[in-house]
Amino acid sequence: MNVDEIRNLKEKRKITMLTAYDFQIARILDENEVDMILVGDSLGMVFQGNPDTKKVTMSAMLYHTRAVTQGVKRTLIVSDMPIHSYDTPEEALSNAKHLLEAGAQAVKIEGNQSTVIKVLLENNIPVMGHVGLLPQTAEKYRVQGKTPQEADQIWRDALQLDKLGVFSIVLECIPKWLARKITHDVRTPTIGIGAGKYCDGQVLVITELLGLVGKEPLPKFVKKYANLHEVIDKAVTEFVNEVQSGKYPEKCHTYH
Ligand code: KIV
């Protein structure tokens, strides 16, 4: 997949994107023909265990981008530009180039960062936009665009990103009517997370989709397609019991 192929999917078929942070999961997503893998800065929460994404560094993004790249043959890899990696256009350009060298084909930037995005696009670096809930700067994770003023601002931001030439836009945590309007009004595909069914595609955080997160309450929009927490819990308990009782290792696990 390349960014033009993603662009061309608008109004043809729905686009799929999932996050990945490591080689194993990236390989499974690639084998299952997921259109895009996002090396999201959500890794600060679901991989590093922090309460938000505000401590994610460029070096963490590069490390995980390289790991994901090892598992991918066809899926488009997009890497998040972490907080403070695009404070100036110069920093943004240098950091985005590093992410591309690490294996990403595009970068994602939160918010209407027109100056920075313009510079990246002028340097042939494909950019995915992101409007609505912006975790790098949000004080509270809540649905955005509930008031007419907020909704209007999100719509304007999306239109401006579209005009600049981003190859797709993530719409995070906004009402479905607003996502539908934006999706209708922009040329570029919209990828929703908590934005309802009218987006051109959907993205989820892989650990939430897989049910790895255990008992924590998940946002309303998450659908758990598996319960890996339960599966891992059971396997580890069994291992501990079998080692302690002497059942494992057996003859067949032993060199003679
Ligand atoms: O970091 C991330 O995983 C994201 C998605 C939630 C879109 O930005």
mmCIF file of N, CA and C in Angstrom, residues 3 12 14 21 31-32 41 47 50 59 65 67 88 90 157-158 167 179 184-185 198 229:
data_model
loop_
_atom_site.group_PDB
_atom_site.id
_atom_site.type_symbol
_atom_site.label_atom_id
_atom_site.label_comp_id
_atom_site.label_asym_id
_atom_site.label_seq_id
_atom_site.Cartn_x
_atom_site.Cartn_y
_atom_site.Cartn_z
ATOM 1 N N VAL A 3 0.473 5.841 -0.113
ATOM 2 C CA VAL A 3 -0.508 6.848 0.302
ATOM 3 C C VAL A 3 -1.520 7.166 -0.809
ATOM 4 N N LYS A 12 -14.705 3.982 -2.294
ATOM 5 C CA LYS A 12 -14.655 2.676 -2.979
ATOM 6 C C LYS A 12 -14.911 1.573 -1.963
ATOM 7 N N LYS A 14 -14.226 0.626 2.613
ATOM 8 C CA LYS A 14 -13.778 1.125 3.922
ATOM 9 C C LYS A 14 -12.306 0.777 4.155
ATOM 10 N N TYR A 21 3.064 -1.941 17.811
ATOM 11 C CA TYR A 21 4.274 -1.386 18.437
ATOM 12 C C TYR A 21 5.448 -2.354 18.343
ATOM 13 N N GLU A 31 -0.131 -9.765 7.452
ATOM 14 C CA GLU A 31 -0.635 -11.000 6.834
ATOM 15 C C GLU A 31 -2.150 -10.947 6.635
ATOM 16 N N ASN A 32 -2.835 -10.185 7.474
ATOM 17 C CA ASN A 32 -4.293 -10.088 7.380
ATOM 18 C C ASN A 32 -4.766 -8.889 6.562
ATOM 19 N N ASP A 41 1.520 7.018 19.267
ATOM 20 C CA ASP A 41 2.148 7.380 20.545
ATOM 21 C C ASP A 41 1.279 6.909 21.715
ATOM 22 N N PHE A 47 1.878 0.505 26.144
ATOM 23 C CA PHE A 47 3.133 -0.261 26.157
ATOM 24 C C PHE A 47 3.998 0.148 27.346
ATOM 25 N N ASN A 50 2.166 4.563 31.032
ATOM 26 C CA ASN A 50 1.955 5.932 31.531
ATOM 27 C C ASN A 50 0.468 6.300 31.447
ATOM 28 N N SER A 59 12.913 8.980 20.499
ATOM 29 C CA SER A 59 13.712 7.745 20.481
ATOM 30 C C SER A 59 12.809 6.524 20.684
ATOM 31 N N THR A 65 9.045 1.998 15.645
ATOM 32 C CA THR A 65 8.863 2.019 14.184
ATOM 33 C C THR A 65 9.778 0.977 13.526
ATOM 34 N N ALA A 67 10.942 -1.757 14.915
ATOM 35 C CA ALA A 67 10.452 -3.100 15.256
ATOM 36 C C ALA A 67 9.265 -3.475 14.367
ATOM 37 N N THR A 88 9.131 23.248 16.154
ATOM 38 C CA THR A 88 9.483 24.179 15.069
ATOM 39 C C THR A 88 9.468 23.403 13.753
ATOM 40 N N GLU A 90 11.750 23.191 11.574
ATOM 41 C CA GLU A 90 13.059 22.530 11.394
ATOM 42 C C GLU A 90 13.100 21.204 12.164
ATOM 43 N N ASP A 157 -10.763 22.953 10.918
ATOM 44 C CA ASP A 157 -9.417 22.349 10.966
ATOM 45 C C ASP A 157 -9.296 21.228 9.929
ATOM 46 N N ALA A 158 -10.329 20.386 9.868
ATOM 47 C CA ALA A 158 -10.298 19.261 8.915
ATOM 48 C C ALA A 158 -10.230 19.784 7.479
ATOM 49 N N PHE A 167 -2.861 13.068 3.410
ATOM 50 C CA PHE A 167 -3.410 11.935 2.635
ATOM 51 C C PHE A 167 -4.562 11.240 3.341
ATOM 52 N N ALA A 179 -18.648 13.826 12.136
ATOM 53 C CA ALA A 179 -17.749 12.987 11.337
ATOM 54 C C ALA A 179 -18.321 12.780 9.930
ATOM 55 N N HIS A 184 -17.946 13.975 4.263
ATOM 56 C CA HIS A 184 -18.593 14.424 3.021
ATOM 57 C C HIS A 184 -17.852 15.617 2.406
ATOM 58 N N ASP A 185 -17.344 16.507 3.275
ATOM 59 C CA ASP A 185 -16.814 17.793 2.791
ATOM 60 C C ASP A 185 -15.327 17.769 2.406
ATOM 61 N N TYR A 198 -19.811 6.639 9.698
ATOM 62 C CA TYR A 198 -19.786 7.307 8.389
ATOM 63 C C TYR A 198 -18.394 7.701 7.910
ATOM 64 N N HIS A 229 -6.334 -11.041 27.692
ATOM 65 C CA HIS A 229 -5.989 -10.953 29.116
ATOM 66 C C HIS A 229 -6.341 -12.274 29.802
#
